[in-house]
Amino acid sequence: MTMKLIAGVAMSLTLGSGAFADGHLDKTDWPSSFTVGTASQGGTYFAYGSGWANLVAEELGISGGGEITGGPMQNMALVHTGDAQFGMTTMGPAAESLAGTNPIAPGLQMDQACAMFPMYQTPFSVTALSSSGISSIADIPAGAKIGFGPAGSTSDTYFPRIMEELGVEFERRNGGWSDLGSQLQDGLLDVIAFAAGVPVPAVSQLEVQTAVNIIEFTEAEQASILANFPVSPFAIAADTYTTLNSDARSVSMWNFAIANCSLPASFVEAVVEVVMSDNARMVNIHKAARSTLPENWDKNEVLKWHPGAAKWFSENAGATISPDMIYQ
């Protein structure tokens, strides 16, 4: 553990809520271990999720860690069934899962996955090798091989539809972000369409190895996407990647950590306390955590809150959560 992280842990124990800080939590009904459903290696979910899982395990003295999965859709299924205690999802896949349209289990309403804490916004961005000559969406040639991430991921669920809306004709490819990055570098793909928190580790790695173009949407393209998909305007800051000279126009979708609704309230409250009590520590895990802030509790308009999480945000963030949005 770095000295910076040790200092962060010490500060959290000092500033945390009374029940957590004084060590008097009743842990008798807590699970002996936990897993956090993340996504593929090379993506933001894996780095972010494994980071907070390890942090929680260390602070609460319980065995736990991140698990490689297919991403938000699969995480909803794993948490709903209890095969994973925790996971991470985006609001689009969460809504589809509640409606019973998750492709992993069509017809199953996944209502046992509860909101736990806000993570960050997932920007939708496009990357190509500079040598390809592709510097805009309009430059993408008909029949281009585009990598959309793991099957069932947020990127794979929405980005092909976005590309179709923008008039792009393509051949669809799936895989983990690290693998797709290697395929792009080897000329096996023309474009990678990322939906992941920034900086995306695979893009940062590509920048070190070769020249890339990070392609922004035009104003007209952004307007078309906003009108047809459950996303918000977003700008990828210029300092996110060395390749960028200015902010890049994009769209984004909010991500939330989720918990199986039957987990003990005191356990979930303690987990939320660890993650939300010291943002600097979370940013040290991944820069996307700059948005992992208590005031962003209101970005969830889809999932019912876990009672333990609702209690923490009500007491520590002034959240006014409607009773019908708290799992009973």
CSV table of C-alpha atoms in Angstrom, one decimal:
chain,number,residue,atom,x,y,z
A,1,MET,CA,0.0,0.0,0.0
A,2,THR,CA,1.3,3.5,-0.8
A,3,MET,CA,1.9,6.1,1.9
A,4,LYS,CA,-0.8,8.2,0.2
A,5,LEU,CA,-3.4,5.4,0.5
A,6,ILE,CA,-2.3,4.7,4.1
A,7,ALA,CA,-3.0,8.3,4.9
A,8,GLY,CA,-6.3,8.2,3.2
A,9,VAL,CA,-7.3,5.1,5.2
A,10,ALA,CA,-6.3,6.8,8.4
A,11,MET,CA,-8.3,9.9,7.5
A,12,SER,CA,-11.4,7.9,6.7
A,13,LEU,CA,-11.2,6.1,10.0
A,14,THR,CA,-11.0,9.4,11.8
A,15,LEU,CA,-13.7,11.2,9.8
A,16,GLY,CA,-16.1,8.3,9.1
A,17,SER,CA,-19.6,8.1,10.6
A,18,GLY,CA,-19.7,7.3,14.3
A,19,ALA,CA,-21.0,3.7,14.0
A,20,PHE,CA,-18.3,2.9,11.5
A,21,ALA,CA,-15.4,4.7,13.1
A,22,ASP,CA,-15.8,3.5,16.7
A,23,GLY,CA,-15.8,-0.1,15.7
A,24,HIS,CA,-19.1,-1.0,17.4
A,25,LEU,CA,-20.9,-2.2,14.3
A,26,ASP,CA,-22.6,-5.5,14.7
A,27,LYS,CA,-21.1,-7.7,12.0
A,28,THR,CA,-22.8,-11.0,13.0
A,29,ASP,CA,-25.0,-11.2,9.9
A,30,TRP,CA,-22.4,-9.9,7.5
A,31,PRO,CA,-21.2,-12.3,4.7
A,32,SER,CA,-17.7,-13.8,5.2
A,33,SER,CA,-16.6,-12.6,1.8
A,34,PHE,CA,-17.9,-10.6,-1.2
A,35,THR,CA,-17.2,-10.1,-4.9
A,36,VAL,CA,-17.7,-7.1,-7.1
A,37,GLY,CA,-18.8,-7.7,-10.7
A,38,THR,CA,-16.7,-5.5,-13.0
A,39,ALA,CA,-16.0,-6.0,-16.7
A,40,SER,CA,-13.1,-7.0,-19.0
A,41,GLN,CA,-9.5,-6.2,-18.2
A,42,GLY,CA,-8.3,-3.0,-19.9
A,43,GLY,CA,-11.6,-1.2,-19.2
A,44,THR,CA,-12.4,1.3,-16.6
A,45,TYR,CA,-14.9,-0.9,-14.8
A,46,PHE,CA,-12.2,-3.5,-14.0
A,47,ALA,CA,-9.7,-0.9,-12.7
A,48,TYR,CA,-12.3,1.1,-10.7
A,49,GLY,CA,-14.2,-1.9,-9.4
A,50,SER,CA,-11.2,-3.9,-8.3
A,51,GLY,CA,-9.8,-0.8,-6.6
A,52,TRP,CA,-12.8,-0.1,-4.4
A,53,ALA,CA,-13.4,-3.8,-3.7
A,54,ASN,CA,-9.8,-4.1,-2.4
A,55,LEU,CA,-10.3,-0.9,-0.4
A,56,VAL,CA,-13.5,-2.1,1.2
A,57,ALA,CA,-12.0,-5.5,2.0
A,58,GLU,CA,-9.0,-3.9,3.7
A,59,GLU,CA,-11.0,-1.4,5.8
A,60,LEU,CA,-13.8,-3.7,6.8
A,61,GLY,CA,-11.5,-6.7,7.5
A,62,ILE,CA,-13.5,-9.0,5.1
A,63,SER,CA,-12.3,-11.0,2.2
A,64,GLY,CA,-13.4,-9.5,-1.2
A,65,GLY,CA,-12.3,-8.4,-4.6
A,66,GLY,CA,-13.3,-7.6,-8.2
A,67,GLU,CA,-14.4,-10.3,-10.7
A,68,ILE,CA,-14.0,-10.1,-14.4
A,69,THR,CA,-17.5,-10.2,-16.1
A,70,GLY,CA,-19.2,-9.2,-19.3
A,71,GLY,CA,-20.1,-5.7,-17.9
A,72,PRO,CA,-23.3,-3.9,-16.8
A,73,MET,CA,-25.9,-6.3,-18.2
A,74,GLN,CA,-24.2,-9.4,-16.7
A,75,ASN,CA,-23.5,-7.6,-13.5
A,76,MET,CA,-27.3,-6.9,-13.1
A,77,ALA,CA,-27.9,-10.6,-13.5
A,78,LEU,CA,-25.2,-11.7,-11.1
A,79,VAL,CA,-26.2,-9.2,-8.4
A,80,HIS,CA,-30.0,-10.0,-8.9
A,81,THR,CA,-29.3,-13.7,-8.3
A,82,GLY,CA,-26.8,-13.1,-5.5
A,83,ASP,CA,-24.0,-14.8,-7.4
A,84,ALA,CA,-22.2,-11.5,-6.8
A,85,GLN,CA,-22.9,-9.4,-3.8
A,86,PHE,CA,-22.0,-6.2,-5.6
A,87,GLY,CA,-21.6,-5.0,-9.1
A,88,MET,CA,-21.5,-1.9,-11.4
A,89,THR,CA,-24.0,-0.9,-14.1
A,90,THR,CA,-25.1,2.0,-16.2
A,91,MET,CA,-28.6,3.4,-16.1
A,92,GLY,CA,-29.6,2.2,-19.5
A,93,PRO,CA,-28.8,-1.5,-18.9
A,94,ALA,CA,-30.3,-1.1,-15.4
A,95,ALA,CA,-33.6,0.1,-16.9
A,96,GLU,CA,-33.6,-2.7,-19.5
A,97,SER,CA,-32.9,-5.3,-16.8
A,98,LEU,CA,-35.8,-4.0,-14.6
A,99,ALA,CA,-38.1,-4.2,-17.6
A,100,GLY,CA,-37.1,-7.8,-18.4
A,101,THR,CA,-35.3,-7.0,-21.6
A,102,ASN,CA,-31.8,-7.9,-20.5
A,103,PRO,CA,-30.5,-10.2,-23.3
A,104,ILE,CA,-28.9,-12.5,-20.7
A,105,ALA,CA,-32.3,-13.5,-19.3
A,106,PRO,CA,-35.1,-12.2,-21.5
A,107,GLY,CA,-38.4,-11.8,-19.6
A,108,LEU,CA,-36.7,-11.8,-16.1
A,109,GLN,CA,-37.3,-8.6,-14.2
A,110,MET,CA,-34.1,-8.1,-12.2
A,111,ASP,CA,-35.5,-6.3,-9.2
A,112,GLN,CA,-33.1,-7.7,-6.6
A,113,ALA,CA,-30.3,-5.4,-7.7
A,114,CYS,CA,-30.4,-2.2,-5.6
A,115,ALA,CA,-28.6,1.2,-6.1
A,116,MET,CA,-25.6,1.6,-3.7
A,117,PHE,CA,-23.6,4.7,-4.7
A,118,PRO,CA,-23.0,7.0,-7.8
A,119,MET,CA,-19.8,6.2,-9.7
A,120,TYR,CA,-19.2,8.4,-12.7
A,121,GLN,CA,-20.4,9.2,-16.2
A,122,THR,CA,-19.5,6.9,-19.0
A,123,PRO,CA,-18.6,8.9,-22.1
A,124,PHE,CA,-19.1,7.4,-25.6
A,125,SER,CA,-15.9,7.9,-27.6
A,126,VAL,CA,-14.3,6.7,-30.8
A,127,THR,CA,-10.7,5.9,-31.3
A,128,ALA,CA,-8.8,5.0,-34.5
A,129,LEU,CA,-5.1,4.9,-35.5
A,130,SER,CA,-3.9,8.2,-37.0
A,131,SER,CA,-2.4,6.2,-39.9
A,132,SER,CA,-6.0,5.1,-40.8
A,133,GLY,CA,-6.9,8.7,-41.9
A,134,ILE,CA,-10.1,8.4,-39.8
A,135,SER,CA,-10.5,11.6,-37.9
A,136,SER,CA,-14.3,12.0,-37.8
A,137,ILE,CA,-17.4,9.8,-37.8
A,138,ALA,CA,-18.0,10.7,-41.5
A,139,ASP,CA,-14.5,9.3,-42.3
A,140,ILE,CA,-15.4,5.8,-41.2
A,141,PRO,CA,-15.7,3.8,-44.4
A,142,ALA,CA,-18.6,1.5,-45.2
A,143,GLY,CA,-18.0,-2.0,-43.9
A,144,ALA,CA,-15.4,-0.8,-41.3
A,145,LYS,CA,-14.6,-3.3,-38.6
A,146,ILE,CA,-15.6,-1.7,-35.3
A,147,GLY,CA,-14.9,-3.2,-31.9
A,148,PHE,CA,-17.7,-2.5,-29.5
A,149,GLY,CA,-16.4,-4.1,-26.3
A,150,PRO,CA,-17.6,-7.2,-24.5
A,151,ALA,CA,-20.9,-8.7,-25.7
A,152,GLY,CA,-23.7,-7.3,-23.5
A,153,SER,CA,-21.7,-4.4,-22.2
A,154,THR,CA,-23.0,-0.8,-22.2
A,155,SER,CA,-20.9,-0.1,-25.3
A,156,ASP,CA,-22.1,-3.2,-27.1
A,157,THR,CA,-25.7,-2.5,-26.2
A,158,TYR,CA,-25.8,1.2,-27.3
A,159,PHE,CA,-22.9,2.1,-29.5
A,160,PRO,CA,-24.0,0.0,-32.5
A,161,ARG,CA,-27.4,1.7,-32.4
A,162,ILE,CA,-25.7,5.1,-32.2
A,163,MET,CA,-23.5,4.3,-35.2
A,164,GLU,CA,-26.5,3.2,-37.2
A,165,GLU,CA,-28.3,6.4,-36.2
A,166,LEU,CA,-25.3,8.3,-37.6
A,167,GLY,CA,-25.4,6.4,-40.8
A,168,VAL,CA,-22.3,4.3,-40.3
A,169,GLU,CA,-22.2,0.9,-42.0
A,170,PHE,CA,-20.0,-1.5,-40.1
A,171,GLU,CA,-19.0,-5.0,-39.2
A,172,ARG,CA,-19.5,-5.7,-35.5
A,173,ARG,CA,-16.7,-7.1,-33.4
A,174,ASN,CA,-16.7,-7.9,-29.7
A,175,GLY,CA,-14.0,-8.6,-27.1
A,176,GLY,CA,-12.3,-7.3,-24.0
A,177,TRP,CA,-10.9,-3.8,-24.3
A,178,SER,CA,-7.3,-4.8,-24.0
A,179,ASP,CA,-7.7,-7.4,-26.8
A,180,LEU,CA,-9.6,-4.9,-29.0
A,181,GLY,CA,-6.8,-2.4,-28.5
A,182,SER,CA,-4.3,-4.9,-29.7
A,183,GLN,CA,-6.4,-5.7,-32.7
A,184,LEU,CA,-6.7,-2.0,-33.6
A,185,GLN,CA,-2.9,-1.6,-33.3
A,186,ASP,CA,-2.4,-4.7,-35.5
A,187,GLY,CA,-4.7,-3.5,-38.2
A,188,LEU,CA,-7.4,-6.1,-37.6
A,189,LEU,CA,-9.9,-3.4,-36.6
A,190,ASP,CA,-10.6,0.0,-38.1
A,191,VAL,CA,-12.2,1.7,-35.1
A,192,ILE,CA,-12.9,1.0,-31.5
A,193,ALA,CA,-16.1,2.5,-30.0
A,194,PHE,CA,-15.6,2.9,-26.3
A,195,ALA,CA,-18.3,3.4,-23.7
A,196,ALA,CA,-16.2,3.6,-20.5
A,197,GLY,CA,-15.1,6.0,-17.9
A,198,VAL,CA,-12.1,8.1,-18.9
A,199,PRO,CA,-9.3,7.7,-19.2
A,200,VAL,CA,-9.9,4.3,-20.7
A,201,PRO,CA,-6.8,2.2,-19.8
A,202,ALA,CA,-6.7,0.6,-23.2
A,203,VAL,CA,-6.6,4.0,-24.9
A,204,SER,CA,-3.9,5.3,-22.6
A,205,GLN,CA,-1.9,2.3,-23.4
A,206,LEU,CA,-2.4,2.8,-27.2
A,207,GLU,CA,-1.2,6.4,-26.9
A,208,VAL,CA,2.1,5.2,-25.5
A,209,GLN,CA,2.6,2.7,-28.3
A,210,THR,CA,1.3,4.5,-31.4
A,211,ALA,CA,-0.4,7.7,-32.7
A,212,VAL,CA,-4.2,7.6,-32.4
A,213,ASN,CA,-7.1,9.9,-33.2
A,214,ILE,CA,-9.7,10.4,-30.4
A,215,ILE,CA,-12.8,11.3,-32.5
A,216,GLU,CA,-15.4,13.7,-31.1
A,217,PHE,CA,-19.0,14.0,-32.3
A,218,THR,CA,-20.0,17.1,-34.3
A,219,GLU,CA,-22.7,19.3,-32.8
A,220,ALA,CA,-25.2,17.8,-35.2
A,221,GLU,CA,-24.2,14.3,-34.4
A,222,GLN,CA,-24.4,15.0,-30.7
A,223,ALA,CA,-27.8,16.5,-31.0
A,224,SER,CA,-29.0,13.4,-33.0
A,225,ILE,CA,-27.7,11.0,-30.3
A,226,LEU,CA,-29.3,13.1,-27.4
A,227,ALA,CA,-32.6,13.0,-29.2
A,228,ASN,CA,-32.7,9.2,-29.6
A,229,PHE,CA,-30.8,7.7,-26.6
A,230,PRO,CA,-30.9,7.9,-22.8
A,231,VAL,CA,-27.7,10.0,-22.6
A,232,SER,CA,-26.5,13.4,-21.5
A,233,PRO,CA,-24.1,15.9,-23.1
A,234,PHE,CA,-20.5,15.4,-22.0
A,235,ALA,CA,-17.1,16.8,-22.9
A,236,ILE,CA,-13.9,14.7,-22.5
A,237,ALA,CA,-11.5,17.1,-20.9
A,238,ALA,CA,-8.3,17.9,-22.9
A,239,ASP,CA,-6.1,16.7,-20.1
A,240,THR,CA,-7.6,13.2,-20.1
A,241,TYR,CA,-5.3,12.0,-22.9
A,242,THR,CA,-2.0,13.3,-24.3
A,243,THR,CA,-3.6,13.0,-27.7
A,244,LEU,CA,-6.2,15.7,-27.1
A,245,ASN,CA,-5.4,19.4,-27.6
A,246,SER,CA,-8.9,20.5,-26.5
A,247,ASP,CA,-12.1,19.2,-24.9
A,248,ALA,CA,-13.8,16.5,-27.1
A,249,ARG,CA,-17.6,16.7,-27.6
A,250,SER,CA,-19.3,13.5,-26.5
A,251,VAL,CA,-22.3,12.1,-24.7
A,252,SER,CA,-22.5,10.0,-21.5
A,253,MET,CA,-24.5,7.7,-19.3
A,254,TRP,CA,-24.3,7.5,-15.5
A,255,ASN,CA,-22.9,4.5,-13.7
A,256,PHE,CA,-23.9,3.3,-10.3
A,257,ALA,CA,-22.6,0.6,-8.0
A,258,ILE,CA,-25.3,-2.0,-7.1
A,259,ALA,CA,-25.8,-4.4,-4.2
A,260,ASN,CA,-28.0,-7.4,-3.9
A,261,CYS,CA,-31.1,-6.1,-2.1
A,262,SER,CA,-31.1,-8.8,0.6
A,263,LEU,CA,-27.6,-7.9,2.0
A,264,PRO,CA,-27.6,-6.6,5.6
A,265,ALA,CA,-28.3,-2.9,5.8
A,266,SER,CA,-25.4,-2.3,8.2
A,267,PHE,CA,-22.9,-4.0,5.8
A,268,VAL,CA,-24.0,-2.0,2.8
A,269,GLU,CA,-24.0,1.2,4.9
A,270,ALA,CA,-20.4,0.5,6.0
A,271,VAL,CA,-19.3,-0.2,2.3
A,272,VAL,CA,-20.8,3.1,1.2
A,273,GLU,CA,-19.0,4.9,4.0
A,274,VAL,CA,-15.7,3.5,2.9
A,275,VAL,CA,-16.2,4.5,-0.7
A,276,MET,CA,-17.9,7.9,-0.2
A,277,SER,CA,-16.0,9.3,2.8
A,278,ASP,CA,-12.8,10.3,1.1
A,279,ASN,CA,-13.0,11.1,-2.6
A,280,ALA,CA,-9.2,11.8,-3.0
A,281,ARG,CA,-8.6,8.2,-2.1
A,282,MET,CA,-11.0,7.0,-4.8
A,283,VAL,CA,-9.5,9.3,-7.4
A,284,ASN,CA,-6.1,7.7,-6.5
A,285,ILE,CA,-7.7,4.4,-7.7
A,286,HIS,CA,-9.0,5.9,-10.9
A,287,LYS,CA,-9.5,9.5,-12.2
A,288,ALA,CA,-13.1,8.7,-13.2
A,289,ALA,CA,-13.9,8.7,-9.5
A,290,ARG,CA,-13.8,12.5,-9.5
A,291,SER,CA,-17.5,12.2,-9.9
A,292,THR,CA,-18.0,9.6,-7.1
A,293,LEU,CA,-19.4,12.3,-4.9
A,294,PRO,CA,-22.3,12.2,-2.4
A,295,GLU,CA,-24.2,15.0,-4.1
A,296,ASN,CA,-24.6,12.8,-7.2
A,297,TRP,CA,-27.0,10.5,-5.4
A,298,ASP,CA,-29.8,12.1,-7.4
A,299,LYS,CA,-28.5,10.8,-10.7
A,300,ASN,CA,-30.3,7.5,-10.0
A,301,GLU,CA,-33.9,7.6,-11.3
A,302,VAL,CA,-34.1,3.9,-12.2
A,303,LEU,CA,-33.2,1.5,-9.4
A,304,LYS,CA,-34.6,1.2,-5.9
A,305,TRP,CA,-32.0,2.1,-3.2
A,306,HIS,CA,-30.6,-0.5,-0.8
A,307,PRO,CA,-31.9,0.5,2.7
A,308,GLY,CA,-28.3,0.7,4.0
A,309,ALA,CA,-27.2,3.0,1.2
A,310,ALA,CA,-30.4,5.1,1.5
A,311,LYS,CA,-29.6,5.6,5.2
A,312,TRP,CA,-26.1,6.7,4.5
A,313,PHE,CA,-27.0,9.3,1.9
A,314,SER,CA,-29.9,10.6,3.9
A,315,GLU,CA,-27.7,11.1,7.0
A,316,ASN,CA,-24.5,12.3,5.2
A,317,ALA,CA,-25.5,13.9,2.0
A,318,GLY,CA,-28.9,15.4,2.8
A,319,ALA,CA,-30.5,13.1,0.3
A,320,THR,CA,-34.3,13.2,0.1
A,321,ILE,CA,-35.1,9.7,-1.2
A,322,SER,CA,-38.8,8.9,-1.7
A,323,PRO,CA,-39.8,5.9,0.4
A,324,ASP,CA,-41.1,4.2,-2.8
A,325,MET,CA,-37.6,4.3,-4.2
A,326,ILE,CA,-36.2,2.4,-1.2
A,327,TYR,CA,-36.3,-1.4,-1.3
A,328,GLN,CA,-38.6,-2.9,1.3
